[in-house]
mmCIF file of N, CA and C in Angstrom:
data_model
loop_
_atom_site.group_PDB
_atom_site.id
_atom_site.type_symbol
_atom_site.label_atom_id
_atom_site.label_comp_id
_atom_site.label_asym_id
_atom_site.label_seq_id
_atom_site.Cartn_x
_atom_site.Cartn_y
_atom_site.Cartn_z
ATOM 1 N N UNK A 1 -5.913 -20.160 16.355
ATOM 2 C CA UNK A 1 -5.997 -21.218 15.374
ATOM 3 C C UNK A 1 -6.305 -20.647 13.988
ATOM 4 N N UNK A 2 -7.189 -19.651 13.951
ATOM 5 C CA UNK A 2 -7.517 -19.027 12.666
ATOM 6 C C UNK A 2 -6.294 -18.375 12.036
ATOM 7 N N UNK A 3 -5.493 -17.700 12.857
ATOM 8 C CA UNK A 3 -4.279 -17.065 12.349
ATOM 9 C C UNK A 3 -3.341 -18.105 11.750
ATOM 10 N N UNK A 4 -3.149 -19.202 12.460
ATOM 11 C CA UNK A 4 -2.247 -20.247 11.978
ATOM 12 C C UNK A 4 -2.768 -20.865 10.683
ATOM 13 N N UNK A 5 -4.065 -21.061 10.588
ATOM 14 C CA UNK A 5 -4.638 -21.602 9.351
ATOM 15 C C UNK A 5 -4.444 -20.640 8.183
ATOM 16 N N UNK A 6 -4.564 -19.351 8.450
ATOM 17 C CA UNK A 6 -4.445 -18.341 7.397
ATOM 18 C C UNK A 6 -3.004 -18.114 6.961
ATOM 19 N N UNK A 7 -2.076 -18.022 7.941
ATOM 20 C CA UNK A 7 -0.696 -17.622 7.643
ATOM 21 C C UNK A 7 0.328 -18.745 7.757
ATOM 22 N N UNK A 8 -0.068 -19.893 8.247
ATOM 23 C CA UNK A 8 0.833 -21.028 8.294
ATOM 24 C C UNK A 8 1.788 -21.063 9.475
ATOM 25 N N UNK A 9 1.660 -20.117 10.401
ATOM 26 C CA UNK A 9 2.482 -20.139 11.606
ATOM 27 C C UNK A 9 1.720 -19.463 12.734
ATOM 28 N N UNK A 10 2.192 -19.682 13.939
ATOM 29 C CA UNK A 10 1.535 -19.056 15.084
ATOM 30 C C UNK A 10 1.826 -17.552 15.085
ATOM 31 N N UNK A 11 1.063 -16.817 15.852
ATOM 32 C CA UNK A 11 1.272 -15.373 15.959
ATOM 33 C C UNK A 11 2.670 -15.090 16.496
ATOM 34 N N UNK A 12 3.096 -15.847 17.494
ATOM 35 C CA UNK A 12 4.423 -15.626 18.075
ATOM 36 C C UNK A 12 5.532 -15.837 17.046
ATOM 37 N N UNK A 13 5.432 -16.894 16.271
ATOM 38 C CA UNK A 13 6.445 -17.144 15.239
ATOM 39 C C UNK A 13 6.405 -16.079 14.150
ATOM 40 N N UNK A 14 5.217 -15.633 13.799
ATOM 41 C CA UNK A 14 5.065 -14.590 12.788
ATOM 42 C C UNK A 14 5.736 -13.298 13.240
ATOM 43 N N UNK A 15 5.478 -12.901 14.485
ATOM 44 C CA UNK A 15 6.080 -11.683 15.030
ATOM 45 C C UNK A 15 7.595 -11.838 15.127
ATOM 46 N N UNK A 16 8.061 -13.016 15.555
ATOM 47 C CA UNK A 16 9.499 -13.256 15.641
ATOM 48 C C UNK A 16 10.144 -13.119 14.266
ATOM 49 N N UNK A 17 9.511 -13.664 13.238
ATOM 50 C CA UNK A 17 10.044 -13.551 11.878
ATOM 51 C C UNK A 17 10.111 -12.093 11.431
ATOM 52 N N UNK A 18 9.090 -11.308 11.754
ATOM 53 C CA UNK A 18 9.107 -9.881 11.414
ATOM 54 C C UNK A 18 10.265 -9.168 12.107
ATOM 55 N N UNK A 19 10.467 -9.459 13.386
ATOM 56 C CA UNK A 19 11.547 -8.827 14.144
ATOM 57 C C UNK A 19 12.916 -9.207 13.584
ATOM 58 N N UNK A 20 13.096 -10.475 13.271
ATOM 59 C CA UNK A 20 14.376 -10.943 12.739
ATOM 60 C C UNK A 20 14.619 -10.342 11.359
ATOM 61 N N UNK A 21 13.583 -10.232 10.540
ATOM 62 C CA UNK A 21 13.722 -9.625 9.220
ATOM 63 C C UNK A 21 14.156 -8.167 9.344
ATOM 64 N N UNK A 22 13.555 -7.436 10.278
ATOM 65 C CA UNK A 22 13.955 -6.049 10.499
ATOM 66 C C UNK A 22 15.400 -5.981 10.989
ATOM 67 N N UNK A 23 15.771 -6.881 11.878
ATOM 68 C CA UNK A 23 17.143 -6.909 12.395
ATOM 69 C C UNK A 23 18.135 -7.186 11.265
ATOM 70 N N UNK A 24 17.799 -8.093 10.358
ATOM 71 C CA UNK A 24 18.678 -8.392 9.226
ATOM 72 C C UNK A 24 18.906 -7.152 8.368
ATOM 73 N N UNK A 25 17.850 -6.386 8.125
ATOM 74 C CA UNK A 25 17.988 -5.143 7.356
ATOM 75 C C UNK A 25 18.918 -4.176 8.070
ATOM 76 N N UNK A 26 18.735 -4.043 9.371
ATOM 77 C CA UNK A 26 19.546 -3.107 10.143
ATOM 78 C C UNK A 26 20.998 -3.574 10.216
ATOM 79 N N UNK A 27 21.221 -4.862 10.351
ATOM 80 C CA UNK A 27 22.591 -5.381 10.376
ATOM 81 C C UNK A 27 23.290 -5.133 9.049
ATOM 82 N N UNK A 28 22.540 -5.235 7.992
ATOM 83 C CA UNK A 28 23.123 -5.094 6.661
ATOM 84 C C UNK A 28 23.358 -3.637 6.267
ATOM 85 N N UNK A 29 22.440 -2.762 6.632
ATOM 86 C CA UNK A 29 22.480 -1.404 6.098
ATOM 87 C C UNK A 29 22.838 -0.321 7.106
ATOM 88 N N UNK A 30 23.104 -0.681 8.365
ATOM 89 C CA UNK A 30 23.504 0.321 9.352
ATOM 90 C C UNK A 30 24.769 -0.136 10.070
ATOM 91 N N UNK A 31 25.374 0.783 10.792
ATOM 92 C CA UNK A 31 26.543 0.463 11.617
ATOM 93 C C UNK A 31 26.179 0.401 13.097
ATOM 94 N N UNK A 32 24.895 0.327 13.400
ATOM 95 C CA UNK A 32 24.455 0.314 14.793
ATOM 96 C C UNK A 32 24.978 -0.926 15.507
ATOM 97 N N UNK A 33 25.187 -0.771 16.806
ATOM 98 C CA UNK A 33 25.624 -1.904 17.617
ATOM 99 C C UNK A 33 24.510 -2.943 17.688
ATOM 100 N N UNK A 34 24.902 -4.193 17.835
ATOM 101 C CA UNK A 34 23.939 -5.289 17.866
ATOM 102 C C UNK A 34 22.963 -5.128 19.029
ATOM 103 N N UNK A 35 23.435 -4.655 20.163
ATOM 104 C CA UNK A 35 22.563 -4.455 21.320
ATOM 105 C C UNK A 35 21.477 -3.430 21.010
ATOM 106 N N UNK A 36 21.830 -2.374 20.305
ATOM 107 C CA UNK A 36 20.862 -1.347 19.935
ATOM 108 C C UNK A 36 19.861 -1.886 18.919
ATOM 109 N N UNK A 37 20.340 -2.641 17.960
ATOM 110 C CA UNK A 37 19.452 -3.258 16.978
ATOM 111 C C UNK A 37 18.468 -4.186 17.679
ATOM 112 N N UNK A 38 18.957 -4.959 18.621
ATOM 113 C CA UNK A 38 18.083 -5.862 19.372
ATOM 114 C C UNK A 38 16.958 -5.081 20.034
ATOM 115 N N UNK A 39 17.298 -4.012 20.726
ATOM 116 C CA UNK A 39 16.272 -3.205 21.409
ATOM 117 C C UNK A 39 15.298 -2.588 20.419
ATOM 118 N N UNK A 40 15.810 -2.059 19.328
ATOM 119 C CA UNK A 40 14.943 -1.420 18.341
ATOM 120 C C UNK A 40 14.014 -2.418 17.643
ATOM 121 N N UNK A 41 14.369 -3.678 17.672
ATOM 122 C CA UNK A 41 13.533 -4.720 17.074
ATOM 123 C C UNK A 41 12.645 -5.413 18.101
ATOM 124 N N UNK A 42 12.632 -4.899 19.324
ATOM 125 C CA UNK A 42 11.709 -5.419 20.323
ATOM 126 C C UNK A 42 12.267 -6.457 21.265
ATOM 127 N N UNK A 43 13.571 -6.637 21.277
ATOM 128 C CA UNK A 43 14.208 -7.595 22.186
ATOM 129 C C UNK A 43 14.861 -6.815 23.321
ATOM 130 N N UNK A 44 14.416 -7.039 24.534
ATOM 131 C CA UNK A 44 15.009 -6.331 25.665
ATOM 132 C C UNK A 44 16.354 -6.923 26.071
ATOM 133 N N UNK A 45 16.570 -8.185 25.757
ATOM 134 C CA UNK A 45 17.797 -8.883 26.130
ATOM 135 C C UNK A 45 18.583 -9.231 24.868
ATOM 136 N N UNK A 46 19.778 -8.682 24.730
ATOM 137 C CA UNK A 46 20.594 -8.920 23.542
ATOM 138 C C UNK A 46 20.990 -10.389 23.416
ATOM 139 N N UNK A 47 21.183 -11.073 24.541
ATOM 140 C CA UNK A 47 21.523 -12.497 24.480
ATOM 141 C C UNK A 47 20.368 -13.318 23.919
ATOM 142 N N UNK A 48 19.143 -12.991 24.317
ATOM 143 C CA UNK A 48 17.965 -13.671 23.776
ATOM 144 C C UNK A 48 17.843 -13.393 22.280
ATOM 145 N N UNK A 49 18.080 -12.147 21.898
ATOM 146 C CA UNK A 49 18.057 -11.777 20.480
ATOM 147 C C UNK A 49 19.057 -12.631 19.699
ATOM 148 N N UNK A 50 20.269 -12.757 20.215
ATOM 149 C CA UNK A 50 21.300 -13.535 19.531
ATOM 150 C C UNK A 50 20.878 -14.992 19.394
ATOM 151 N N UNK A 51 20.311 -15.564 20.455
ATOM 152 C CA UNK A 51 19.854 -16.961 20.396
ATOM 153 C C UNK A 51 18.750 -17.144 19.356
ATOM 154 N N UNK A 52 17.774 -16.228 19.354
ATOM 155 C CA UNK A 52 16.666 -16.346 18.413
ATOM 156 C C UNK A 52 17.133 -16.102 16.976
ATOM 157 N N UNK A 53 18.036 -15.154 16.794
ATOM 158 C CA UNK A 53 18.575 -14.875 15.467
ATOM 159 C C UNK A 53 19.287 -16.111 14.930
ATOM 160 N N UNK A 54 20.103 -16.725 15.778
ATOM 161 C CA UNK A 54 20.856 -17.915 15.361
ATOM 162 C C UNK A 54 19.910 -19.078 15.060
ATOM 163 N N UNK A 55 18.843 -19.192 15.837
ATOM 164 C CA UNK A 55 17.866 -20.254 15.614
ATOM 165 C C UNK A 55 17.172 -20.084 14.265
ATOM 166 N N UNK A 56 16.835 -18.855 13.915
ATOM 167 C CA UNK A 56 16.122 -18.584 12.670
ATOM 168 C C UNK A 56 17.066 -18.584 11.470
ATOM 169 N N UNK A 57 18.216 -17.931 11.593
ATOM 170 C CA UNK A 57 19.122 -17.724 10.460
ATOM 171 C C UNK A 57 20.258 -18.734 10.363
ATOM 172 N N UNK A 58 20.576 -19.402 11.445
ATOM 173 C CA UNK A 58 21.675 -20.363 11.422
ATOM 174 C C UNK A 58 23.040 -19.745 11.664
ATOM 175 N N UNK A 59 23.068 -18.443 11.918
ATOM 176 C CA UNK A 59 24.328 -17.765 12.246
ATOM 177 C C UNK A 59 24.020 -16.652 13.237
ATOM 178 N N UNK A 60 25.048 -16.209 13.929
ATOM 179 C CA UNK A 60 24.863 -15.127 14.899
ATOM 180 C C UNK A 60 24.701 -13.803 14.152
ATOM 181 N N UNK A 61 24.167 -12.780 14.815
ATOM 182 C CA UNK A 61 24.051 -11.475 14.159
ATOM 183 C C UNK A 61 25.393 -10.932 13.666
ATOM 184 N N UNK A 62 26.444 -11.113 14.452
ATOM 185 C CA UNK A 62 27.753 -10.604 14.018
ATOM 186 C C UNK A 62 28.268 -11.376 12.806
ATOM 187 N N UNK A 63 28.057 -12.673 12.756
ATOM 188 C CA UNK A 63 28.449 -13.470 11.584
ATOM 189 C C UNK A 63 27.643 -13.045 10.359
ATOM 190 N N UNK A 64 26.370 -12.787 10.552
ATOM 191 C CA UNK A 64 25.511 -12.344 9.456
ATOM 192 C C UNK A 64 25.993 -11.010 8.903
ATOM 193 N N UNK A 65 26.334 -10.101 9.802
ATOM 194 C CA UNK A 65 26.825 -8.777 9.376
ATOM 195 C C UNK A 65 28.119 -8.923 8.583
ATOM 196 N N UNK A 66 29.015 -9.791 9.023
ATOM 197 C CA UNK A 66 30.295 -9.987 8.327
ATOM 198 C C UNK A 66 30.106 -10.464 6.901
ATOM 199 N N UNK A 67 29.057 -11.257 6.652
ATOM 200 C CA UNK A 67 28.787 -11.728 5.295
ATOM 201 C C UNK A 67 28.545 -10.577 4.338
ATOM 202 N N UNK A 68 28.016 -9.461 4.842
ATOM 203 C CA UNK A 68 27.664 -8.332 3.983
ATOM 204 C C UNK A 68 28.730 -7.243 3.978
ATOM 205 N N UNK A 69 29.784 -7.405 4.764
ATOM 206 C CA UNK A 69 30.820 -6.365 4.800
ATOM 207 C C UNK A 69 32.077 -6.780 4.051
ATOM 208 N N UNK A 70 32.039 -7.899 3.381
ATOM 209 C CA UNK A 70 33.220 -8.352 2.644
ATOM 210 C C UNK A 70 33.433 -7.578 1.383
#
């Protein structure tokens, strides 16, 4: 409760946001496969990573990457 009062979100949501932010950097600035990025950001299941990424960002990791490769 103290964490949520201080930072405005639960610990789980805070950690998820950190992981997704790191994944966005890697999608934008590396050519690594999405599965590898997922693992390096703490997601053991690439499908779960894709679902969470889409929930947070509104697009899939591959769609997000395409926005930066145009």
